[in-house]
Structures are given as C-alpha cells and as structure tokens.
Amino acid sequence: MSPFPRPVYGPLEPYAPDRRPAEVDLSDNTNRWGAHPAALEVVRGADAEALLRYPPVYADALRDAVSRRFGVPPEAVATGCGSDDLLDSTFRAACEAGDGVAFLPPTFSMVEIFARMNALEARPVGAAPDDDPLQLPDPEQLVDAAAQGNPSGGGGLVYLCRPNNPTGELQPRSWVEALLDAAEARGERGPVVLIDEAYADYAPDNFLARALESPRAVVVRTLSKLYGLAGLRVGFAVGAPTVIREIEKSRGPYKVNRLAEAAAVAALDDAAGWLPEIRAATLEGRARLAFELAARGYEPVPSAANFVLVPVDDAVWVTASLRLAGVAVRPFPGLPGIGDAIRVSVGPPHELDRLLSALDGLYA
Ligand SMILES: Cc1ncc(COP(=O)(O)O)c(C=O)c1O
C-alpha cells in the first residue's frame, strides 16, 4: 500500500493567509479601484447556458483575447485558473520528481509550496541572513542551483518574480537577459526560466517578446491585479508554442470556467479604456505613498508594482495595531537582508489617507 499522505507532503500546510474582513484591505495587492466594469457587466448578464454547459476545453476565446491585447500568436498562450495554476503546471511540465527549483528569496511564498506539491526541491540562492536581497547573484549561480544533482539529469527550473513580490523590486533588464542567455547556453540541459509577471502591468517593461523567441523561457501573467478579477481566477502563460503545448498537457482541461472566460475577454478587450486609467491612478498612488512614508521617517523599498514594502521594527505588532484601526496589511517578519517589514497595497486616495492616519496613531 502506498503511504497517505505522501512523505514529501508531510511538512506541507494548507495556505492560510489572514483573510478576516477589514474596512480597508491593503493586504493582498488586488485592485482597490474595483473589478473591470466590462467584466462585471458580463457576470451580471449571465444566463443558464453559462452555468450548465462545459466551457471550451482550453479557453480558445480567452487565448485569442490575450493574443489581441499583447500582440502574441494564440498558439503562444496557455490559460488557467489564476496564474497559480500556470506556475504549478509549468513546474510539473519542466521537472521530474526530485529536480530543483532555484529562486531568489524573499519572493512569492507559493513557490516553495508548488515545488513541494510537485515533489521538487526548493533551492533558495543568496539566502544568507545578512545578504542584501536587492543585490543579485551571478545568473550562473541560479542556473547551477536549479540543475545540481537532479535525479533526471535535467536543468530544473529557475523562478524569477519581476517585479518581485514582496519587495516590489524590478531586476535590471540586462541581468535577466544574462540569466536567459545562461539558461539557453546549456541547451536541453539548461533550466526552464519561469518569469512571474503578476505585477508587470505596473512596471515599465516586461519579457513577453523575449519569451516568444526562447526555447527555455515562460512568462506568467494574472488578471487578479490590474484587471480586478482575482475572484474569477484567470491567468495565462506566454512562451514558444512548443513550450506552451507541454504546459497545457500538465495543466489539464476545463480550468477556466465559462463565466470567467467571457468576463476576462471583455476585460482584456477593454473597449472603454479603463485599464490605462486605473494603471495611472495606481502609479500616482504609489508615488504618493512612498513620499508620505518617507516624510514620516520610513524607508520604503522602491517599487515597480502595486504595493510597497515598508521595513518596520516589529511587523506583527504593526500589522495587529493597524488592524485595530480598520486597516489590513501583510506582515513579513524577518525577511532575509531586510528584517521585519509590512507590505501595503496601493489604493485610492481615501484608503491611503486611512492607512497614513492609522500609522500616525501607532506611536501616538
Ligand atoms: C507574484 C505572484 N504570482 C502569482 C500570484 C497568483 O495570482 P493568481 O490570482 O493569478 O493566481 C500572486 C498573487 O498574489 C503573486 O503575488
């Protein structure tokens, strides 16, 4: 009889972020301006067909809408139940059990969980407690870490979050190019480089075009942030068609439901130009938040995303105190090289006002 649970699942805990309601919730980087209005209209107008029939197996209409919006061929796009689904599927498609997933801590916390869920080894690079997390290692180090001792003899996977969650950092383009070059130079024994662009809608550049050309790169995106559709769970991956086909094999059928697909298409088409408006408001709010925090003596990490990481003396205490004042943020105790910090999503002016006055009340 096989063991239940699998031994590799032993240390796994179900994901359990603090989801208690708050008057002002700046804890999960969703869109504080609301859901995309065109998507909301689709959901409101749903009929029985949308519920009773199976969706298209691989969400063809969604794939076409991504293709239109980003100018990439439809066969270079895979879609899924949130970008989490694409990260998970790519891990599975790229690696055999026991292979390595190299990453730069601190980064998206689900990476280690997805690695373990797929019986892979999470391999942090540059995690020494005193390392400066904004100091990047030689890309070859990541490529080596992903490959080292892999039972399959393959190159494993390098995960890179750009802009990074939770720091907001945008790794220099030249450094990412060097990482891709290093992976490609090893040919079939090189790692797959998975670039998580969940926050690239707020950044000055991205790697979509580069992923199309590379036999080793995959870019993953989400509609949970700028598009305001986290509840519908829609994400997509872009890469060379040969790579995308492998991801679809490991993803499985029917992952985007019929209603989510139709709503996502309307949001991607963005006929009324809502997206650029919200993006501009978010960037304005981000600049204001950084300015106001600095004026109060905090040293927020420069961010290319829709959130700001703020080092504090005691992340758990600050988070609990802000919650008492009706504001939810995410605590990050003991981040390597940073220490304690809170991560604050950028919201509209009245929500930032609430946050700032709650912060002002902390030591009053
Ligand atoms: C870096 C990063 N990647 C992926 C995700 C997951 O997004 P989705 O809602 O598309 O699954 C998140 C969510 O917060 C994230 O921060």
PDB file of C-alpha atoms in Angstrom, residues 74-360:
ATOM      1  CA  PRO A  74      -2.597  32.464 -29.984  1.00  0.00           C
ATOM      2  CA  GLU A  75      -0.524  29.261 -30.050  1.00  0.00           C
ATOM      3  CA  ALA A  76       1.994  31.005 -27.757  1.00  0.00           C
ATOM      4  CA  VAL A  77      -0.635  31.359 -24.994  1.00  0.00           C
ATOM      5  CA  ALA A  78      -1.838  28.923 -22.309  1.00  0.00           C
ATOM      6  CA  THR A  79      -4.556  29.948 -19.867  1.00  0.00           C
ATOM      7  CA  GLY A  80      -5.528  28.688 -16.429  1.00  0.00           C
ATOM      8  CA  CYS A  81      -7.322  29.031 -13.108  1.00  0.00           C
ATOM      9  CA  GLY A  82      -5.325  32.036 -11.920  1.00  0.00           C
ATOM     10  CA  SER A  83      -1.624  32.389 -12.613  1.00  0.00           C
ATOM     11  CA  ASP A  84      -1.066  29.988  -9.707  1.00  0.00           C
ATOM     12  CA  ASP A  85      -2.382  27.258 -11.996  1.00  0.00           C
ATOM     13  CA  LEU A  86       0.155  28.153 -14.686  1.00  0.00           C
ATOM     14  CA  LEU A  87       3.045  28.273 -12.196  1.00  0.00           C
ATOM     15  CA  ASP A  88       2.063  24.855 -10.870  1.00  0.00           C
ATOM     16  CA  SER A  89       1.628  23.382 -14.373  1.00  0.00           C
ATOM     17  CA  THR A  90       4.944  24.794 -15.565  1.00  0.00           C
ATOM     18  CA  PHE A  91       6.778  23.307 -12.571  1.00  0.00           C
ATOM     19  CA  ARG A  92       5.271  19.934 -13.449  1.00  0.00           C
ATOM     20  CA  ALA A  93       5.933  20.252 -17.177  1.00  0.00           C
ATOM     21  CA  ALA A  94       9.566  21.301 -16.710  1.00  0.00           C
ATOM     22  CA  CYS A  95      10.785  18.955 -13.972  1.00  0.00           C
ATOM     23  CA  GLU A  96      10.887  15.331 -12.846  1.00  0.00           C
ATOM     24  CA  ALA A  97      10.458  14.395  -9.162  1.00  0.00           C
ATOM     25  CA  GLY A  98      13.460  15.471  -7.079  1.00  0.00           C
ATOM     26  CA  ASP A  99      14.633  18.147  -9.558  1.00  0.00           C
ATOM     27  CA  GLY A 100      15.486  21.665  -8.389  1.00  0.00           C
ATOM     28  CA  VAL A 101      13.566  24.934  -8.385  1.00  0.00           C
ATOM     29  CA  ALA A 102      16.030  27.793  -7.842  1.00  0.00           C
ATOM     30  CA  PHE A 103      14.801  31.217  -6.730  1.00  0.00           C
ATOM     31  CA  LEU A 104      15.919  34.438  -5.043  1.00  0.00           C
ATOM     32  CA  PRO A 105      14.464  34.935  -1.558  1.00  0.00           C
ATOM     33  CA  PRO A 106      12.479  36.766  -0.464  1.00  0.00           C
ATOM     34  CA  THR A 107       9.966  36.050  -3.198  1.00  0.00           C
ATOM     35  CA  PHE A 108       6.404  34.805  -3.769  1.00  0.00           C
ATOM     36  CA  SER A 109       5.696  32.397  -0.902  1.00  0.00           C
ATOM     37  CA  MET A 110       3.766  29.916  -3.062  1.00  0.00           C
ATOM     38  CA  VAL A 111       6.910  28.958  -4.958  1.00  0.00           C
ATOM     39  CA  GLU A 112       8.214  26.687  -2.214  1.00  0.00           C
ATOM     40  CA  ILE A 113       4.737  25.220  -1.789  1.00  0.00           C
ATOM     41  CA  PHE A 114       4.312  24.471  -5.505  1.00  0.00           C
ATOM     42  CA  ALA A 115       7.785  22.912  -5.518  1.00  0.00           C
ATOM     43  CA  ARG A 116       6.882  20.572  -2.669  1.00  0.00           C
ATOM     44  CA  MET A 117       3.412  19.812  -4.096  1.00  0.00           C
ATOM     45  CA  ASN A 118       5.185  18.547  -7.215  1.00  0.00           C
ATOM     46  CA  ALA A 119       7.883  16.616  -5.293  1.00  0.00           C
ATOM     47  CA  LEU A 120      10.557  19.110  -6.384  1.00  0.00           C
ATOM     48  CA  GLU A 121      13.344  20.633  -4.305  1.00  0.00           C
ATOM     49  CA  ALA A 122      13.083  24.362  -3.493  1.00  0.00           C
ATOM     50  CA  ARG A 123      16.616  25.809  -3.710  1.00  0.00           C
ATOM     51  CA  PRO A 124      16.987  29.401  -2.474  1.00  0.00           C
ATOM     52  CA  VAL A 125      20.038  31.219  -3.840  1.00  0.00           C
ATOM     53  CA  GLY A 126      21.698  34.021  -1.894  1.00  0.00           C
ATOM     54  CA  ALA A 127      19.617  33.394   1.225  1.00  0.00           C
ATOM     55  CA  ALA A 128      22.326  34.042   3.815  1.00  0.00           C
ATOM     56  CA  PRO A 129      20.712  36.079   6.612  1.00  0.00           C
ATOM     57  CA  ASP A 130      22.898  39.141   6.044  1.00  0.00           C
ATOM     58  CA  ASP A 131      22.761  39.209   2.240  1.00  0.00           C
ATOM     59  CA  ASP A 132      21.318  42.344   0.713  1.00  0.00           C
ATOM     60  CA  PRO A 133      18.199  40.980  -1.048  1.00  0.00           C
ATOM     61  CA  LEU A 134      18.439  43.713  -3.677  1.00  0.00           C
ATOM     62  CA  GLN A 135      21.951  42.560  -4.572  1.00  0.00           C
ATOM     63  CA  LEU A 136      21.609  39.995  -7.361  1.00  0.00           C
ATOM     64  CA  PRO A 137      23.887  36.941  -7.664  1.00  0.00           C
ATOM     65  CA  ASP A 138      25.663  35.900 -10.835  1.00  0.00           C
ATOM     66  CA  PRO A 139      22.919  34.341 -13.047  1.00  0.00           C
ATOM     67  CA  GLU A 140      25.115  31.240 -13.492  1.00  0.00           C
ATOM     68  CA  GLN A 141      24.630  30.569  -9.774  1.00  0.00           C
ATOM     69  CA  LEU A 142      20.873  30.242 -10.244  1.00  0.00           C
ATOM     70  CA  VAL A 143      21.294  28.036 -13.304  1.00  0.00           C
ATOM     71  CA  ASP A 144      23.732  25.784 -11.399  1.00  0.00           C
ATOM     72  CA  ALA A 145      21.477  25.611  -8.339  1.00  0.00           C
ATOM     73  CA  ALA A 146      18.480  24.530 -10.449  1.00  0.00           C
ATOM     74  CA  ALA A 147      20.489  21.696 -12.057  1.00  0.00           C
ATOM     75  CA  GLN A 148      22.698  20.450  -9.230  1.00  0.00           C
ATOM     76  CA  GLY A 149      22.276  16.726  -8.551  1.00  0.00           C
ATOM     77  CA  ASN A 150      18.921  16.466 -10.316  1.00  0.00           C
ATOM     78  CA  PRO A 151      17.908  12.791 -10.475  1.00  0.00           C
ATOM     79  CA  SER A 152      16.620  13.328 -14.025  1.00  0.00           C
ATOM     80  CA  GLY A 153      19.879  14.869 -15.234  1.00  0.00           C
ATOM     81  CA  GLY A 154      17.791  17.831 -16.461  1.00  0.00           C
ATOM     82  CA  GLY A 155      18.321  21.504 -15.717  1.00  0.00           C
ATOM     83  CA  GLY A 156      15.349  22.004 -13.367  1.00  0.00           C
ATOM     84  CA  LEU A 157      13.643  25.393 -13.182  1.00  0.00           C
ATOM     85  CA  VAL A 158      14.604  28.939 -12.236  1.00  0.00           C
ATOM     86  CA  TYR A 159      11.717  31.010 -10.852  1.00  0.00           C
ATOM     87  CA  LEU A 160      12.013  34.786 -11.088  1.00  0.00           C
ATOM     88  CA  CYS A 161       9.302  37.185  -9.941  1.00  0.00           C
ATOM     89  CA  ARG A 162       9.567  40.512 -11.829  1.00  0.00           C
ATOM     90  CA  PRO A 163       8.587  42.895 -10.265  1.00  0.00           C
ATOM     91  CA  ASN A 164       9.266  40.828  -7.179  1.00  0.00           C
ATOM     92  CA  ASN A 165       6.680  40.117  -4.506  1.00  0.00           C
ATOM     93  CA  PRO A 166       7.127  41.172  -1.672  1.00  0.00           C
ATOM     94  CA  THR A 167       9.937  43.694  -2.346  1.00  0.00           C
ATOM     95  CA  GLY A 168       8.482  45.393  -5.454  1.00  0.00           C
ATOM     96  CA  GLU A 169      11.968  45.298  -6.970  1.00  0.00           C
ATOM     97  CA  LEU A 170      12.387  45.294 -10.764  1.00  0.00           C
ATOM     98  CA  GLN A 171      15.550  43.337 -11.525  1.00  0.00           C
ATOM     99  CA  PRO A 172      17.609  45.116 -14.213  1.00  0.00           C
ATOM    100  CA  ARG A 173      16.751  44.044 -17.733  1.00  0.00           C
ATOM    101  CA  SER A 174      20.391  43.278 -18.545  1.00  0.00           C
ATOM    102  CA  TRP A 175      20.619  40.897 -15.568  1.00  0.00           C
ATOM    103  CA  VAL A 176      17.503  38.995 -16.677  1.00  0.00           C
ATOM    104  CA  GLU A 177      18.830  38.834 -20.248  1.00  0.00           C
ATOM    105  CA  ALA A 178      22.060  37.348 -18.864  1.00  0.00           C
ATOM    106  CA  LEU A 179      20.041  34.767 -16.908  1.00  0.00           C
ATOM    107  CA  LEU A 180      18.134  33.733 -20.042  1.00  0.00           C
ATOM    108  CA  ASP A 181      21.365  33.594 -22.054  1.00  0.00           C
ATOM    109  CA  ALA A 182      22.958  31.392 -19.377  1.00  0.00           C
ATOM    110  CA  ALA A 183      19.966  29.008 -19.385  1.00  0.00           C
ATOM    111  CA  GLU A 184      19.822  28.851 -23.178  1.00  0.00           C
ATOM    112  CA  ALA A 185      23.589  28.309 -23.485  1.00  0.00           C
ATOM    113  CA  ARG A 186      23.162  24.931 -21.760  1.00  0.00           C
ATOM    114  CA  GLY A 187      20.732  23.742 -24.421  1.00  0.00           C
ATOM    115  CA  GLU A 188      18.496  20.863 -23.382  1.00  0.00           C
ATOM    116  CA  ARG A 189      20.372  20.530 -20.084  1.00  0.00           C
ATOM    117  CA  GLY A 190      19.531  24.106 -19.156  1.00  0.00           C
ATOM    118  CA  PRO A 191      16.707  25.069 -16.787  1.00  0.00           C
ATOM    119  CA  VAL A 192      13.359  26.473 -17.793  1.00  0.00           C
ATOM    120  CA  VAL A 193      13.286  30.115 -16.669  1.00  0.00           C
ATOM    121  CA  LEU A 194       9.823  30.971 -15.376  1.00  0.00           C
ATOM    122  CA  ILE A 195       9.285  34.733 -15.140  1.00  0.00           C
ATOM    123  CA  ASP A 196       6.289  35.557 -12.961  1.00  0.00           C
ATOM    124  CA  GLU A 197       4.988  38.905 -14.221  1.00  0.00           C
ATOM    125  CA  ALA A 198       1.947  39.095 -11.928  1.00  0.00           C
ATOM    126  CA  TYR A 199       2.779  42.800 -11.375  1.00  0.00           C
ATOM    127  CA  ALA A 200       4.252  43.680 -14.783  1.00  0.00           C
ATOM    128  CA  ASP A 201       1.132  45.717 -15.636  1.00  0.00           C
ATOM    129  CA  TYR A 202       2.565  48.361 -13.279  1.00  0.00           C
ATOM    130  CA  ALA A 203       6.193  48.101 -14.483  1.00  0.00           C
ATOM    131  CA  PRO A 204       7.998  49.987 -17.251  1.00  0.00           C
ATOM    132  CA  ASP A 205       8.926  46.869 -19.259  1.00  0.00           C
ATOM    133  CA  ASN A 206       8.427  43.099 -19.483  1.00  0.00           C
ATOM    134  CA  PHE A 207       9.728  39.904 -21.084  1.00  0.00           C
ATOM    135  CA  LEU A 208       6.762  38.818 -23.223  1.00  0.00           C
ATOM    136  CA  ALA A 209       8.556  39.310 -26.546  1.00  0.00           C
ATOM    137  CA  ARG A 210      11.717  37.584 -25.312  1.00  0.00           C
ATOM    138  CA  ALA A 211       9.736  34.563 -24.064  1.00  0.00           C
ATOM    139  CA  LEU A 212       8.302  34.038 -27.549  1.00  0.00           C
ATOM    140  CA  GLU A 213      11.774  33.616 -29.002  1.00  0.00           C
ATOM    141  CA  SER A 214      13.276  31.431 -26.293  1.00  0.00           C
ATOM    142  CA  PRO A 215      13.110  27.634 -26.051  1.00  0.00           C
ATOM    143  CA  ARG A 216      13.641  27.931 -22.256  1.00  0.00           C
ATOM    144  CA  ALA A 217      11.576  30.945 -21.071  1.00  0.00           C
ATOM    145  CA  VAL A 218       7.955  31.193 -19.930  1.00  0.00           C
ATOM    146  CA  VAL A 219       6.210  34.376 -18.764  1.00  0.00           C
ATOM    147  CA  VAL A 220       3.192  34.069 -16.481  1.00  0.00           C
ATOM    148  CA  ARG A 221       0.574  36.829 -16.029  1.00  0.00           C
ATOM    149  CA  THR A 222      -2.600  37.287 -14.000  1.00  0.00           C
ATOM    150  CA  LEU A 223      -5.926  39.096 -14.296  1.00  0.00           C
ATOM    151  CA  SER A 224      -6.094  39.235 -10.475  1.00  0.00           C
ATOM    152  CA  LYS A 225      -4.354  42.596 -10.094  1.00  0.00           C
ATOM    153  CA  LEU A 226      -4.836  45.441 -12.623  1.00  0.00           C
ATOM    154  CA  TYR A 227      -7.930  43.781 -14.166  1.00  0.00           C
ATOM    155  CA  GLY A 228      -9.580  43.420 -10.754  1.00  0.00           C
ATOM    156  CA  LEU A 229     -10.665  39.807 -11.323  1.00  0.00           C
ATOM    157  CA  ALA A 230      -8.965  37.820  -8.529  1.00  0.00           C
ATOM    158  CA  GLY A 231     -12.296  36.208  -7.606  1.00  0.00           C
ATOM    159  CA  LEU A 232     -12.772  34.807 -11.100  1.00  0.00           C
ATOM    160  CA  ARG A 233      -9.312  33.125 -11.125  1.00  0.00           C
ATOM    161  CA  VAL A 234      -7.846  33.804 -14.565  1.00  0.00           C
ATOM    162  CA  GLY A 235      -4.184  33.764 -15.570  1.00  0.00           C
ATOM    163  CA  PHE A 236      -2.126  32.978 -18.641  1.00  0.00           C
ATOM    164  CA  ALA A 237       1.344  31.977 -19.778  1.00  0.00           C
ATOM    165  CA  VAL A 238       3.245  33.120 -22.855  1.00  0.00           C
ATOM    166  CA  GLY A 239       6.123  31.212 -24.443  1.00  0.00           C
ATOM    167  CA  ALA A 240       7.270  29.446 -27.566  1.00  0.00           C
ATOM    168  CA  PRO A 241       4.416  27.266 -28.914  1.00  0.00           C
ATOM    169  CA  THR A 242       6.414  24.065 -28.285  1.00  0.00           C
ATOM    170  CA  VAL A 243       6.817  25.065 -24.606  1.00  0.00           C
ATOM    171  CA  ILE A 244       3.174  26.140 -24.251  1.00  0.00           C
ATOM    172  CA  ARG A 245       1.988  22.773 -25.550  1.00  0.00           C
ATOM    173  CA  GLU A 246       3.855  20.997 -22.760  1.00  0.00           C
ATOM    174  CA  ILE A 247       2.328  23.325 -20.148  1.00  0.00           C
ATOM    175  CA  GLU A 248      -1.156  22.599 -21.468  1.00  0.00           C
ATOM    176  CA  LYS A 249      -0.523  18.867 -21.171  1.00  0.00           C
ATOM    177  CA  SER A 250       0.311  19.224 -17.495  1.00  0.00           C
ATOM    178  CA  ARG A 251      -2.466  21.745 -16.841  1.00  0.00           C
ATOM    179  CA  GLY A 252      -5.374  19.557 -17.905  1.00  0.00           C
ATOM    180  CA  PRO A 253      -8.757  20.503 -19.411  1.00  0.00           C
ATOM    181  CA  TYR A 254     -11.545  22.919 -18.333  1.00  0.00           C
ATOM    182  CA  LYS A 255      -9.503  25.074 -15.948  1.00  0.00           C
ATOM    183  CA  VAL A 256     -11.113  28.401 -16.879  1.00  0.00           C
ATOM    184  CA  ASN A 257     -14.848  28.373 -16.258  1.00  0.00           C
ATOM    185  CA  ARG A 258     -17.292  29.681 -18.856  1.00  0.00           C
ATOM    186  CA  LEU A 259     -18.284  32.815 -16.950  1.00  0.00           C
ATOM    187  CA  ALA A 260     -14.705  33.701 -16.041  1.00  0.00           C
ATOM    188  CA  GLU A 261     -13.636  33.273 -19.653  1.00  0.00           C
ATOM    189  CA  ALA A 262     -16.330  35.590 -21.032  1.00  0.00           C
ATOM    190  CA  ALA A 263     -15.667  38.215 -18.352  1.00  0.00           C
ATOM    191  CA  ALA A 264     -11.902  38.045 -18.874  1.00  0.00           C
ATOM    192  CA  VAL A 265     -12.292  38.516 -22.632  1.00  0.00           C
ATOM    193  CA  ALA A 266     -14.341  41.696 -22.044  1.00  0.00           C
ATOM    194  CA  ALA A 267     -11.718  42.999 -19.608  1.00  0.00           C
ATOM    195  CA  LEU A 268      -8.823  42.237 -21.955  1.00  0.00           C
ATOM    196  CA  ASP A 269     -10.579  43.976 -24.848  1.00  0.00           C
ATOM    197  CA  ASP A 270     -11.023  46.975 -22.523  1.00  0.00           C
ATOM    198  CA  ALA A 271     -13.207  48.835 -25.016  1.00  0.00           C
ATOM    199  CA  ALA A 272     -13.699  51.875 -22.755  1.00  0.00           C
ATOM    200  CA  GLY A 273     -10.025  52.275 -21.774  1.00  0.00           C
ATOM    201  CA  TRP A 274     -10.486  51.506 -18.069  1.00  0.00           C
ATOM    202  CA  LEU A 275      -7.119  49.759 -17.679  1.00  0.00           C
ATOM    203  CA  PRO A 276      -4.805  52.700 -18.512  1.00  0.00           C
ATOM    204  CA  GLU A 277      -6.887  54.935 -16.257  1.00  0.00           C
ATOM    205  CA  ILE A 278      -6.534  52.598 -13.272  1.00  0.00           C
ATOM    206  CA  ARG A 279      -2.872  51.986 -14.003  1.00  0.00           C
ATOM    207  CA  ALA A 280      -2.177  55.737 -13.968  1.00  0.00           C
ATOM    208  CA  ALA A 281      -4.107  56.184 -10.711  1.00  0.00           C
ATOM    209  CA  THR A 282      -2.162  53.303  -9.137  1.00  0.00           C
ATOM    210  CA  LEU A 283       1.216  54.724 -10.159  1.00  0.00           C
ATOM    211  CA  GLU A 284       0.172  58.104  -8.783  1.00  0.00           C
ATOM    212  CA  GLY A 285      -0.910  56.472  -5.500  1.00  0.00           C
ATOM    213  CA  ARG A 286       2.350  54.517  -5.317  1.00  0.00           C
ATOM    214  CA  ALA A 287       4.420  57.691  -5.661  1.00  0.00           C
ATOM    215  CA  ARG A 288       2.309  59.466  -3.062  1.00  0.00           C
ATOM    216  CA  LEU A 289       2.537  56.554  -0.632  1.00  0.00           C
ATOM    217  CA  ALA A 290       6.341  56.374  -0.974  1.00  0.00           C
ATOM    218  CA  PHE A 291       6.582  60.143  -0.451  1.00  0.00           C
ATOM    219  CA  GLU A 292       4.301  60.209   2.605  1.00  0.00           C
ATOM    220  CA  LEU A 293       6.072  57.229   4.182  1.00  0.00           C
ATOM    221  CA  ALA A 294       9.489  58.817   3.655  1.00  0.00           C
ATOM    222  CA  ALA A 295       8.177  62.060   5.174  1.00  0.00           C
ATOM    223  CA  ARG A 296       7.339  60.021   8.304  1.00  0.00           C
ATOM    224  CA  GLY A 297      10.840  58.532   8.534  1.00  0.00           C
ATOM    225  CA  TYR A 298      10.110  55.131   6.951  1.00  0.00           C
ATOM    226  CA  GLU A 299      12.377  53.791   4.202  1.00  0.00           C
ATOM    227  CA  PRO A 300      10.059  52.010   1.736  1.00  0.00           C
ATOM    228  CA  VAL A 301      11.724  49.805  -0.892  1.00  0.00           C
ATOM    229  CA  PRO A 302      11.388  51.410  -4.375  1.00  0.00           C
ATOM    230  CA  SER A 303       8.540  49.532  -6.067  1.00  0.00           C
ATOM    231  CA  ALA A 304       7.592  48.773  -9.675  1.00  0.00           C
ATOM    232  CA  ALA A 305       4.383  47.008  -8.540  1.00  0.00           C
ATOM    233  CA  ASN A 306       1.027  47.994  -6.984  1.00  0.00           C
ATOM    234  CA  PHE A 307       2.342  47.649  -3.436  1.00  0.00           C
ATOM    235  CA  VAL A 308       5.145  48.978  -1.281  1.00  0.00           C
ATOM    236  CA  LEU A 309       7.306  47.064   1.200  1.00  0.00           C
ATOM    237  CA  VAL A 310       7.988  49.080   4.332  1.00  0.00           C
ATOM    238  CA  PRO A 311      10.633  47.966   6.846  1.00  0.00           C
ATOM    239  CA  VAL A 312       9.359  48.340  10.431  1.00  0.00           C
ATOM    240  CA  ASP A 313      10.639  47.359  13.881  1.00  0.00           C
ATOM    241  CA  ASP A 314       8.004  44.735  14.595  1.00  0.00           C
ATOM    242  CA  ALA A 315       5.891  43.579  11.641  1.00  0.00           C
ATOM    243  CA  VAL A 316       3.448  41.502  13.698  1.00  0.00           C
ATOM    244  CA  TRP A 317       2.755  44.295  16.174  1.00  0.00           C
ATOM    245  CA  VAL A 318       2.382  46.962  13.478  1.00  0.00           C
ATOM    246  CA  THR A 319       0.018  44.726  11.468  1.00  0.00           C
ATOM    247  CA  ALA A 320      -2.117  43.941  14.526  1.00  0.00           C
ATOM    248  CA  SER A 321      -2.254  47.621  15.531  1.00  0.00           C
ATOM    249  CA  LEU A 322      -3.247  48.739  12.018  1.00  0.00           C
ATOM    250  CA  ARG A 323      -5.964  46.085  12.003  1.00  0.00           C
ATOM    251  CA  LEU A 324      -7.399  47.530  15.202  1.00  0.00           C
ATOM    252  CA  ALA A 325      -7.633  50.816  13.289  1.00  0.00           C
ATOM    253  CA  GLY A 326      -9.517  49.028  10.463  1.00  0.00           C
ATOM    254  CA  VAL A 327      -6.626  48.663   8.014  1.00  0.00           C
ATOM    255  CA  ALA A 328      -5.266  45.277   6.862  1.00  0.00           C
ATOM    256  CA  VAL A 329      -1.678  44.949   5.584  1.00  0.00           C
ATOM    257  CA  ARG A 330       0.545  41.854   5.206  1.00  0.00           C
ATOM    258  CA  PRO A 331       3.297  41.278   7.795  1.00  0.00           C
ATOM    259  CA  PHE A 332       6.701  39.901   6.726  1.00  0.00           C
ATOM    260  CA  PRO A 333       8.706  39.163   9.858  1.00  0.00           C
ATOM    261  CA  GLY A 334      12.452  38.549   9.450  1.00  0.00           C
ATOM    262  CA  LEU A 335      12.899  38.899   5.691  1.00  0.00           C
ATOM    263  CA  PRO A 336      16.455  37.971   4.658  1.00  0.00           C
ATOM    264  CA  GLY A 337      18.560  41.126   4.442  1.00  0.00           C
ATOM    265  CA  ILE A 338      15.606  43.400   5.312  1.00  0.00           C
ATOM    266  CA  GLY A 339      14.348  42.275   8.707  1.00  0.00           C
ATOM    267  CA  ASP A 340      10.735  42.938   9.654  1.00  0.00           C
ATOM    268  CA  ALA A 341       8.524  44.675   7.098  1.00  0.00           C
ATOM    269  CA  ILE A 342       4.887  45.220   6.153  1.00  0.00           C
ATOM    270  CA  ARG A 343       3.594  45.076   2.587  1.00  0.00           C
ATOM    271  CA  VAL A 344       0.967  47.660   1.735  1.00  0.00           C
ATOM    272  CA  SER A 345      -1.164  47.566  -1.439  1.00  0.00           C
ATOM    273  CA  VAL A 346      -1.657  50.875  -3.222  1.00  0.00           C
ATOM    274  CA  GLY A 347      -5.278  52.013  -3.038  1.00  0.00           C
ATOM    275  CA  PRO A 348      -7.242  55.131  -3.975  1.00  0.00           C
ATOM    276  CA  PRO A 349      -6.531  58.370  -2.048  1.00  0.00           C
ATOM    277  CA  HIS A 350      -9.141  57.855   0.701  1.00  0.00           C
ATOM    278  CA  GLU A 351      -7.737  54.396   1.535  1.00  0.00           C
ATOM    279  CA  LEU A 352      -4.170  55.699   1.669  1.00  0.00           C
ATOM    280  CA  ASP A 353      -5.392  58.511   3.936  1.00  0.00           C
ATOM    281  CA  ARG A 354      -6.824  55.865   6.290  1.00  0.00           C
ATOM    282  CA  LEU A 355      -3.550  53.944   6.280  1.00  0.00           C
ATOM    283  CA  LEU A 356      -1.435  57.035   6.914  1.00  0.00           C
ATOM    284  CA  SER A 357      -3.573  58.250   9.785  1.00  0.00           C
ATOM    285  CA  ALA A 358      -3.533  54.706  11.287  1.00  0.00           C
ATOM    286  CA  LEU A 359       0.271  54.743  11.029  1.00  0.00           C
ATOM    287  CA  ASP A 360       0.374  58.170  12.642  1.00  0.00           C
TER     288      ASP A 360
END
